[in-house]
Amino acid sequence: MLDAITVERRGLPAAMVGAEKLVRTTGRGMAKLQGVPDFPIAIIHGVGLLEGIRTDEDRQRVAVEIATQVENILLSGRAV
């Protein structure tokens, strides 16, 4: 989170990616401490720390979901 915020502050577009549970706790907490509580984050939904990814299809699904969110963040500043 801090790296993405620092990069943004230096004028380069950045996107943070994190597992849903960590985003809601650590990620949002760091964003608040840095003064940007609504900093956009690409969220890996339904996969606690990625242990639910077992097949190539799972990896492809997650990769597409994350890539779409990152693209939206970089182009519009919002994950959705």
C-alpha positions as MATLAB code, in Angstrom:
seq = 'MLDAITVERRGLPAAMVGAEKLVRTTGRGMAKLQGVPDFPIAIIHGVGLLEGIRTDEDRQRVAVEIATQVENILLSGRAV';
ca = [
       0.000    0.000    0.000;
       2.669    2.472    1.005;
       4.663    1.803   -2.164;
       1.635    2.463   -4.400;
       0.809    5.677   -2.533;
       4.433    6.856   -2.706;
       4.621    6.175   -6.444;
       1.350    8.061   -7.012;
       2.637   11.008   -5.011;
       5.666   11.112   -7.297;
       3.381   11.491  -10.295;
       3.290    7.950  -11.648;
       0.047    5.970  -11.852;
       0.081    2.994   -9.491;
      -2.261    0.230   -8.429;
      -2.255   -1.785   -5.235;
      -3.356   -5.437   -5.431;
      -4.327   -7.412   -2.347;
      -6.369  -10.292   -0.982;
      -9.793   -9.147    0.193;
      -9.203   -9.797    3.903;
      -5.880   -7.934    3.971;
      -7.264   -5.037    1.972;
     -10.035   -4.479    4.521;
      -7.589   -4.433    7.420;
      -3.957   -3.620    6.767;
      -4.406   -2.017    3.349;
      -7.153    0.375    4.360;
      -5.384    1.146    7.633;
      -2.191    2.154    5.829;
      -4.145    4.234    3.327;
      -5.848    6.094    6.190;
      -2.523    6.707    7.930;
      -1.164    8.175    4.690;
      -4.148   10.505    4.341;
      -5.763    8.756    1.358;
      -8.436    6.481    2.869;
     -10.149    5.961   -0.499;
      -7.008    4.969   -2.405;
      -8.183    2.446   -5.028;
      -7.137   -1.163   -4.501;
      -7.543   -4.129   -6.851;
      -9.049   -6.851   -4.688;
      -8.556  -10.587   -5.090;
     -12.056  -11.740   -4.081;
     -12.855  -14.987   -2.320;
      -9.303  -16.217   -2.059;
      -7.710  -15.963    1.358;
      -4.046  -15.330    0.658;
      -4.337  -17.220   -2.642;
      -4.556  -20.727   -1.140;
      -7.760  -21.339   -3.120;
      -5.956  -21.187   -6.473;
      -5.265  -24.744   -7.531;
      -5.801  -25.079  -11.280;
      -4.770  -23.220  -14.403;
      -8.399  -22.149  -14.782;
      -8.315  -20.645  -11.260;
      -5.120  -18.770  -12.066;
      -6.551  -17.487  -15.334;
      -9.782  -16.335  -13.657;
      -7.932  -14.466  -10.927;
      -5.442  -12.948  -13.387;
      -8.223  -11.599  -15.605;
     -10.136  -10.220  -12.623;
      -7.063   -8.478  -11.226;
      -5.900   -7.173  -14.618;
      -9.328   -5.661  -15.241;
      -9.334   -3.929  -11.862;
      -5.774   -2.642  -12.301;
      -6.626   -1.295  -15.745;
      -9.658    0.524  -14.333;
      -7.596    1.977  -11.496;
      -4.869    3.229  -13.810;
      -7.325    4.719  -16.300;
      -9.966    6.140  -13.983;
      -8.651    6.013  -10.425;
     -11.340    3.493   -9.408;
     -11.310   -0.305   -9.266;
     -14.849   -0.631  -10.656;
];
